[in-house]
PDB file of C-alpha atoms in Angstrom:
ATOM      1  CA  GLY A1062      24.287  29.628   5.021  1.00  0.00           C
ATOM      2  CA  ALA A1063      25.427  32.944   6.346  1.00  0.00           C
ATOM      3  CA  VAL A1064      27.772  34.877   4.142  1.00  0.00           C
ATOM      4  CA  VAL A1065      30.123  37.685   4.979  1.00  0.00           C
ATOM      5  CA  SER A1066      31.612  39.624   2.115  1.00  0.00           C
ATOM      6  CA  GLN A1067      34.762  41.707   2.306  1.00  0.00           C
ATOM      7  CA  HIS A1068      36.105  44.223  -0.172  1.00  0.00           C
ATOM      8  CA  PRO A1069      38.662  44.813  -1.590  1.00  0.00           C
ATOM      9  CA  SER A1070      40.358  41.447  -1.564  1.00  0.00           C
ATOM     10  CA  ARG A1071      43.706  42.944  -2.393  1.00  0.00           C
ATOM     11  CA  VAL A1072      45.029  46.463  -2.158  1.00  0.00           C
ATOM     12  CA  ILE A1073      48.421  48.013  -2.703  1.00  0.00           C
ATOM     13  CA  CYS A1074      49.053  51.534  -1.516  1.00  0.00           C
ATOM     14  CA  LYS A1075      51.849  53.979  -0.908  1.00  0.00           C
ATOM     15  CA  SER A1076      53.127  54.692   2.548  1.00  0.00           C
ATOM     16  CA  GLY A1077      51.229  57.499   4.217  1.00  0.00           C
ATOM     17  CA  THR A1078      47.942  56.934   2.449  1.00  0.00           C
ATOM     18  CA  SER A1079      44.729  55.617   3.975  1.00  0.00           C
ATOM     19  CA  VAL A1080      42.924  52.467   2.969  1.00  0.00           C
ATOM     20  CA  LYS A1081      39.310  51.500   3.661  1.00  0.00           C
ATOM     21  CA  ILE A1082      38.134  47.900   3.865  1.00  0.00           C
ATOM     22  CA  GLU A1083      34.448  47.033   3.880  1.00  0.00           C
ATOM     23  CA  CYS A1084      32.788  44.080   5.543  1.00  0.00           C
ATOM     24  CA  ARG A1085      29.186  43.190   4.817  1.00  0.00           C
ATOM     25  CA  SER A1086      26.905  40.520   6.189  1.00  0.00           C
ATOM     26  CA  LEU A1087      24.838  39.497   3.185  1.00  0.00           C
ATOM     27  CA  ASP A1088      21.941  37.490   4.564  1.00  0.00           C
ATOM     28  CA  PHE A1089      21.772  38.326   8.230  1.00  0.00           C
ATOM     29  CA  GLN A1090      22.010  41.318  10.495  1.00  0.00           C
ATOM     30  CA  ALA A1091      25.187  41.484  12.471  1.00  0.00           C
ATOM     31  CA  THR A1092      25.079  43.775  15.460  1.00  0.00           C
ATOM     32  CA  THR A1093      28.660  42.801  16.147  1.00  0.00           C
ATOM     33  CA  MET A1094      31.498  42.293  13.713  1.00  0.00           C
ATOM     34  CA  PHE A1095      35.095  41.517  14.430  1.00  0.00           C
ATOM     35  CA  TRP A1096      38.296  42.558  12.737  1.00  0.00           C
ATOM     36  CA  TYR A1097      41.313  40.276  12.736  1.00  0.00           C
ATOM     37  CA  ARG A1098      44.811  40.658  11.405  1.00  0.00           C
ATOM     38  CA  GLN A1099      47.023  37.794  10.333  1.00  0.00           C
ATOM     39  CA  PHE A1100      50.715  38.108   9.567  1.00  0.00           C
ATOM     40  CA  PRO A1101      52.421  35.368   7.514  1.00  0.00           C
ATOM     41  CA  LYS A1102      52.559  32.045   9.335  1.00  0.00           C
ATOM     42  CA  GLN A1103      50.932  33.610  12.375  1.00  0.00           C
ATOM     43  CA  SER A1104      47.565  33.079  13.932  1.00  0.00           C
ATOM     44  CA  LEU A1105      44.572  35.341  13.652  1.00  0.00           C
ATOM     45  CA  MET A1106      44.770  38.185  16.125  1.00  0.00           C
ATOM     46  CA  LEU A1107      41.647  40.055  17.122  1.00  0.00           C
ATOM     47  CA  MET A1108      42.093  43.766  16.568  1.00  0.00           C
ATOM     48  CA  ALA A1109      38.731  45.140  17.538  1.00  0.00           C
ATOM     49  CA  THR A1110      35.089  44.403  18.045  1.00  0.00           C
ATOM     50  CA  SER A1111      32.777  46.550  15.974  1.00  0.00           C
ATOM     51  CA  ASN A1112      29.395  47.340  17.469  1.00  0.00           C
ATOM     52  CA  GLU A1113      26.574  48.788  15.395  1.00  0.00           C
ATOM     53  CA  GLY A1114      25.732  52.288  16.495  1.00  0.00           C
ATOM     54  CA  SER A1115      28.487  52.595  19.059  1.00  0.00           C
ATOM     55  CA  LYS A1116      32.225  52.887  19.331  1.00  0.00           C
ATOM     56  CA  ALA A1117      34.398  49.909  18.567  1.00  0.00           C
ATOM     57  CA  THR A1118      36.232  48.083  21.319  1.00  0.00           C
ATOM     58  CA  TYR A1119      39.916  47.747  20.590  1.00  0.00           C
ATOM     59  CA  GLU A1120      42.240  45.064  21.840  1.00  0.00           C
ATOM     60  CA  GLN A1121      45.283  46.009  23.830  1.00  0.00           C
ATOM     61  CA  GLY A1122      48.074  47.307  21.654  1.00  0.00           C
ATOM     62  CA  VAL A1123      45.845  48.275  18.717  1.00  0.00           C
ATOM     63  CA  GLU A1124      45.847  52.001  17.990  1.00  0.00           C
ATOM     64  CA  LYS A1125      42.286  53.212  17.644  1.00  0.00           C
ATOM     65  CA  ASP A1126      43.378  56.405  15.893  1.00  0.00           C
ATOM     66  CA  LYS A1127      45.222  54.423  13.275  1.00  0.00           C
ATOM     67  CA  PHE A1128      42.631  51.723  12.687  1.00  0.00           C
ATOM     68  CA  LEU A1129      39.318  53.515  12.398  1.00  0.00           C
ATOM     69  CA  ILE A1130      36.257  51.316  12.601  1.00  0.00           C
ATOM     70  CA  ASN A1131      32.779  52.393  11.663  1.00  0.00           C
ATOM     71  CA  HIS A1132      29.714  50.187  12.014  1.00  0.00           C
ATOM     72  CA  ALA A1133      27.014  52.409  10.638  1.00  0.00           C
ATOM     73  CA  SER A1134      24.445  49.740   9.830  1.00  0.00           C
ATOM     74  CA  LEU A1135      23.528  46.218  10.819  1.00  0.00           C
ATOM     75  CA  THR A1136      25.148  44.837   7.693  1.00  0.00           C
ATOM     76  CA  LEU A1137      28.224  46.985   7.181  1.00  0.00           C
ATOM     77  CA  SER A1138      31.409  47.616   9.111  1.00  0.00           C
ATOM     78  CA  THR A1139      34.440  49.413   7.724  1.00  0.00           C
ATOM     79  CA  LEU A1140      38.068  49.413   8.766  1.00  0.00           C
ATOM     80  CA  THR A1141      40.212  52.330   7.676  1.00  0.00           C
ATOM     81  CA  VAL A1142      43.956  52.028   8.018  1.00  0.00           C
ATOM     82  CA  THR A1143      45.127  55.609   8.279  1.00  0.00           C
ATOM     83  CA  SER A1144      48.590  56.772   7.253  1.00  0.00           C
ATOM     84  CA  ALA A1145      49.550  53.237   6.364  1.00  0.00           C
ATOM     85  CA  HIS A1146      53.146  52.099   6.718  1.00  0.00           C
ATOM     86  CA  PRO A1147      54.901  48.993   5.407  1.00  0.00           C
ATOM     87  CA  GLU A1148      54.582  47.310   8.802  1.00  0.00           C
ATOM     88  CA  ASP A1149      50.804  47.507   8.403  1.00  0.00           C
ATOM     89  CA  SER A1150      51.032  45.136   5.463  1.00  0.00           C
ATOM     90  CA  SER A1151      49.011  42.118   6.489  1.00  0.00           C
ATOM     91  CA  PHE A1152      45.926  40.027   5.841  1.00  0.00           C
ATOM     92  CA  TYR A1153      42.898  41.704   7.391  1.00  0.00           C
ATOM     93  CA  ILE A1154      39.836  39.560   7.968  1.00  0.00           C
ATOM     94  CA  CYS A1155      36.421  40.528   9.226  1.00  0.00           C
ATOM     95  CA  SER A1156      33.893  38.209  10.743  1.00  0.00           C
ATOM     96  CA  ALA A1157      30.425  38.265  12.193  1.00  0.00           C
ATOM     97  CA  THR A1158      28.378  36.039  14.399  1.00  0.00           C
ATOM     98  CA  ARG A1159      24.748  35.338  13.775  1.00  0.00           C
ATOM     99  CA  GLY A1160      23.985  34.358  17.302  1.00  0.00           C
ATOM    100  CA  ARG A1161      25.454  33.569  20.670  1.00  0.00           C
ATOM    101  CA  ALA A1162      24.431  29.924  20.873  1.00  0.00           C
ATOM    102  CA  THR A1163      27.533  28.496  19.297  1.00  0.00           C
ATOM    103  CA  GLY A1164      29.860  31.445  18.989  1.00  0.00           C
ATOM    104  CA  GLU A1165      30.295  30.423  15.374  1.00  0.00           C
ATOM    105  CA  LEU A1166      31.971  33.089  13.345  1.00  0.00           C
ATOM    106  CA  PHE A1167      31.495  33.603   9.634  1.00  0.00           C
ATOM    107  CA  PHE A1168      34.550  35.092   8.013  1.00  0.00           C
ATOM    108  CA  GLY A1169      34.868  37.434   5.090  1.00  0.00           C
ATOM    109  CA  GLU A1170      37.219  36.555   2.275  1.00  0.00           C
ATOM    110  CA  GLY A1171      39.980  38.690   3.740  1.00  0.00           C
ATOM    111  CA  SER A1172      41.847  41.705   2.407  1.00  0.00           C
ATOM    112  CA  ARG A1173      45.521  41.531   1.604  1.00  0.00           C
ATOM    113  CA  LEU A1174      47.082  44.945   2.245  1.00  0.00           C
ATOM    114  CA  THR A1175      50.514  45.743   0.891  1.00  0.00           C
ATOM    115  CA  VAL A1176      52.007  49.103   1.791  1.00  0.00           C
ATOM    116  CA  LEU A1177      54.922  50.136  -0.350  1.00  0.00           C
TER     117      LEU A1177
ATOM    118  CA  GLN B  68      47.782  34.844  29.067  1.00  0.00           C
ATOM    119  CA  LYS B  69      45.249  32.519  27.506  1.00  0.00           C
ATOM    120  CA  GLU B  70      46.885  30.289  24.947  1.00  0.00           C
ATOM    121  CA  VAL B  71      45.969  27.743  22.353  1.00  0.00           C
ATOM    122  CA  GLU B  72      48.803  25.506  21.276  1.00  0.00           C
ATOM    123  CA  GLN B  73      49.116  23.524  18.093  1.00  0.00           C
ATOM    124  CA  ASN B  74      51.995  21.736  16.442  1.00  0.00           C
ATOM    125  CA  SER B  75      52.820  23.853  13.415  1.00  0.00           C
ATOM    126  CA  GLY B  76      53.709  20.834  11.321  1.00  0.00           C
ATOM    127  CA  PRO B  77      53.811  20.225   8.494  1.00  0.00           C
ATOM    128  CA  LEU B  78      51.932  17.005   9.045  1.00  0.00           C
ATOM    129  CA  SER B  79      52.235  14.810   6.004  1.00  0.00           C
ATOM    130  CA  VAL B  80      49.937  11.844   5.417  1.00  0.00           C
ATOM    131  CA  PRO B  81      49.295   9.684   2.355  1.00  0.00           C
ATOM    132  CA  GLU B  82      45.989   9.876   0.566  1.00  0.00           C
ATOM    133  CA  GLY B  83      43.393   7.685   2.211  1.00  0.00           C
ATOM    134  CA  ALA B  84      45.053   7.714   5.627  1.00  0.00           C
ATOM    135  CA  ILE B  85      43.753   9.235   8.848  1.00  0.00           C
ATOM    136  CA  ALA B  86      45.122  12.656   9.724  1.00  0.00           C
ATOM    137  CA  SER B  87      45.180  13.504  13.421  1.00  0.00           C
ATOM    138  CA  LEU B  88      45.426  17.139  14.468  1.00  0.00           C
ATOM    139  CA  ASN B  89      45.890  18.104  18.089  1.00  0.00           C
ATOM    140  CA  CYS B  90      45.318  21.205  20.160  1.00  0.00           C
ATOM    141  CA  THR B  91      45.726  22.121  23.815  1.00  0.00           C
ATOM    142  CA  TYR B  92      44.400  25.180  25.575  1.00  0.00           C
ATOM    143  CA  SER B  93      45.254  26.893  28.824  1.00  0.00           C
ATOM    144  CA  ASP B  94      41.963  28.495  29.865  1.00  0.00           C
ATOM    145  CA  ARG B  95      39.904  26.025  31.885  1.00  0.00           C
ATOM    146  CA  GLY B  96      36.926  28.334  31.451  1.00  0.00           C
ATOM    147  CA  SER B  97      36.831  27.660  27.723  1.00  0.00           C
ATOM    148  CA  GLN B  98      33.412  26.446  26.728  1.00  0.00           C
ATOM    149  CA  SER B  99      33.317  25.917  22.998  1.00  0.00           C
ATOM    150  CA  PHE B 100      35.959  24.664  20.635  1.00  0.00           C
ATOM    151  CA  PHE B 101      36.247  25.157  16.921  1.00  0.00           C
ATOM    152  CA  TRP B 102      38.234  23.785  14.054  1.00  0.00           C
ATOM    153  CA  TYR B 103      38.743  26.018  11.052  1.00  0.00           C
ATOM    154  CA  ARG B 104      40.411  25.181   7.774  1.00  0.00           C
ATOM    155  CA  GLN B 105      42.421  27.867   6.023  1.00  0.00           C
ATOM    156  CA  TYR B 106      43.798  27.526   2.530  1.00  0.00           C
ATOM    157  CA  SER B 107      46.805  29.631   1.656  1.00  0.00           C
ATOM    158  CA  GLY B 108      45.803  33.245   1.055  1.00  0.00           C
ATOM    159  CA  LYS B 109      42.195  32.609   2.033  1.00  0.00           C
ATOM    160  CA  SER B 110      40.181  33.299   5.145  1.00  0.00           C
ATOM    161  CA  PRO B 111      39.261  30.506   7.558  1.00  0.00           C
ATOM    162  CA  GLU B 112      36.187  28.368   7.094  1.00  0.00           C
ATOM    163  CA  LEU B 113      34.513  26.488   9.899  1.00  0.00           C
ATOM    164  CA  ILE B 114      34.733  22.717   9.822  1.00  0.00           C
ATOM    165  CA  MET B 115      33.303  21.744  13.188  1.00  0.00           C
ATOM    166  CA  PHE B 116      32.621  22.921  16.685  1.00  0.00           C
ATOM    167  CA  ILE B 117      32.276  20.908  19.870  1.00  0.00           C
ATOM    168  CA  TYR B 118      31.386  21.830  23.439  1.00  0.00           C
ATOM    169  CA  SER B 119      30.768  18.517  25.185  1.00  0.00           C
ATOM    170  CA  ASN B 120      33.347  15.981  26.224  1.00  0.00           C
ATOM    171  CA  GLY B 121      33.632  13.070  23.849  1.00  0.00           C
ATOM    172  CA  ASP B 122      33.470  12.680  20.105  1.00  0.00           C
ATOM    173  CA  LYS B 123      31.465  14.494  17.492  1.00  0.00           C
ATOM    174  CA  GLU B 124      31.378  13.162  13.966  1.00  0.00           C
ATOM    175  CA  ASP B 125      30.507  14.942  10.746  1.00  0.00           C
ATOM    176  CA  GLY B 126      31.252  13.024   7.574  1.00  0.00           C
ATOM    177  CA  ARG B 127      34.965  12.324   7.377  1.00  0.00           C
ATOM    178  CA  PHE B 128      35.682  14.618  10.312  1.00  0.00           C
ATOM    179  CA  THR B 129      35.615  13.733  13.994  1.00  0.00           C
ATOM    180  CA  ALA B 130      36.278  16.230  16.743  1.00  0.00           C
ATOM    181  CA  GLN B 131      37.311  14.938  20.140  1.00  0.00           C
ATOM    182  CA  LEU B 132      37.204  16.950  23.341  1.00  0.00           C
ATOM    183  CA  ASN B 133      38.692  16.174  26.731  1.00  0.00           C
ATOM    184  CA  LYS B 134      38.139  19.100  29.061  1.00  0.00           C
ATOM    185  CA  ALA B 135      39.952  17.456  31.973  1.00  0.00           C
ATOM    186  CA  SER B 136      43.097  17.274  29.869  1.00  0.00           C
ATOM    187  CA  GLN B 137      42.333  20.570  28.098  1.00  0.00           C
ATOM    188  CA  TYR B 138      42.768  18.833  24.823  1.00  0.00           C
ATOM    189  CA  VAL B 139      40.834  18.888  21.579  1.00  0.00           C
ATOM    190  CA  SER B 140      41.624  17.023  18.400  1.00  0.00           C
ATOM    191  CA  LEU B 141      40.398  16.660  14.847  1.00  0.00           C
ATOM    192  CA  LEU B 142      40.552  13.411  12.932  1.00  0.00           C
ATOM    193  CA  ILE B 143      40.203  13.389   9.173  1.00  0.00           C
ATOM    194  CA  ARG B 144      39.430   9.972   7.735  1.00  0.00           C
ATOM    195  CA  ASP B 145      40.177   8.988   4.154  1.00  0.00           C
ATOM    196  CA  SER B 146      42.338  12.085   3.727  1.00  0.00           C
ATOM    197  CA  GLN B 147      42.265  13.689   0.302  1.00  0.00           C
ATOM    198  CA  PRO B 148      44.771  16.017  -1.364  1.00  0.00           C
ATOM    199  CA  SER B 149      42.080  18.706  -1.198  1.00  0.00           C
ATOM    200  CA  ASP B 150      42.310  18.487   2.597  1.00  0.00           C
ATOM    201  CA  SER B 151      45.806  19.984   2.383  1.00  0.00           C
ATOM    202  CA  ALA B 152      45.526  23.247   4.279  1.00  0.00           C
ATOM    203  CA  THR B 153      46.280  24.837   7.620  1.00  0.00           C
ATOM    204  CA  TYR B 154      43.908  23.804  10.380  1.00  0.00           C
ATOM    205  CA  LEU B 155      43.233  26.323  13.097  1.00  0.00           C
ATOM    206  CA  CYS B 156      42.010  25.380  16.523  1.00  0.00           C
ATOM    207  CA  ALA B 157      40.047  28.064  18.358  1.00  0.00           C
ATOM    208  CA  VAL B 158      38.423  28.278  21.760  1.00  0.00           C
ATOM    209  CA  ILE B 159      36.001  30.688  23.339  1.00  0.00           C
ATOM    210  CA  ASN B 160      35.181  31.601  26.898  1.00  0.00           C
ATOM    211  CA  TYR B 161      31.750  33.181  26.982  1.00  0.00           C
ATOM    212  CA  GLY B 162      32.687  34.956  30.161  1.00  0.00           C
ATOM    213  CA  GLY B 163      34.741  37.260  28.000  1.00  0.00           C
ATOM    214  CA  SER B 164      34.004  39.064  24.780  1.00  0.00           C
ATOM    215  CA  GLN B 165      31.482  37.088  22.731  1.00  0.00           C
ATOM    216  CA  GLY B 166      33.594  37.049  19.680  1.00  0.00           C
ATOM    217  CA  ASN B 167      36.938  36.728  21.314  1.00  0.00           C
ATOM    218  CA  LEU B 168      37.902  33.417  19.887  1.00  0.00           C
ATOM    219  CA  ILE B 169      41.461  32.569  20.812  1.00  0.00           C
ATOM    220  CA  PHE B 170      43.182  30.955  17.847  1.00  0.00           C
ATOM    221  CA  GLY B 171      46.127  28.621  17.730  1.00  0.00           C
ATOM    222  CA  LYS B 172      48.790  29.221  15.098  1.00  0.00           C
ATOM    223  CA  GLY B 173      47.534  26.323  13.074  1.00  0.00           C
ATOM    224  CA  THR B 174      48.848  22.988  11.851  1.00  0.00           C
ATOM    225  CA  LYS B 175      49.742  22.671   8.214  1.00  0.00           C
ATOM    226  CA  LEU B 176      48.482  19.418   6.755  1.00  0.00           C
ATOM    227  CA  SER B 177      49.801  17.968   3.519  1.00  0.00           C
ATOM    228  CA  VAL B 178      48.034  14.985   1.971  1.00  0.00           C
ATOM    229  CA  LYS B 179      50.195  13.258  -0.609  1.00  0.00           C
ATOM    230  CA  PRO B 180      48.505  11.544  -3.587  1.00  0.00           C
TER     231      PRO B 180
END
């Protein structure tokens, strides 16, 4: 089956630093990847849609200058949290869809960000 | 505001029993419905999807959809302790963003040995 890999799985950083999270589709080409954020005991919230070769589409309330998304190839999308603050601490999950027929999303393993 | 509602639980069932998880959604334009399982600290994994009214069975899992009532459920037969997890209901309206699944907050299921 389709596999989406995410790295790192866990990262701890100081406030004010930037953190990059990678999302790779391992056995299929993903023209579109999605970035979600999940706070404890909350649902997944879509942050942005990452489109290969073009600018990402951000959901309302998500700062595009703070959460930089780059989708440089058909198998890689990156999310950079710039000038991270403790309130950015969360579980960040990427996903990709292989096709439109079912809308089925394949999720990465998730990245737990802790900002001290 | 499009919403997906789930009882947060926890829902506790004994091993071997049937676990019934329920979900309602507000967007009548929703076309496909998904159940994901999420273990603590892990990302969601797809269990089933359904897009036609009625029942869809896959092993111990049965998804039920009633579009008129805007209701979708997941039944887990012969529940096992390994089924203990949070179950997320998600819906999609293809008229919007392709990947814009709307997730419920999830129901925590606990299967007691």
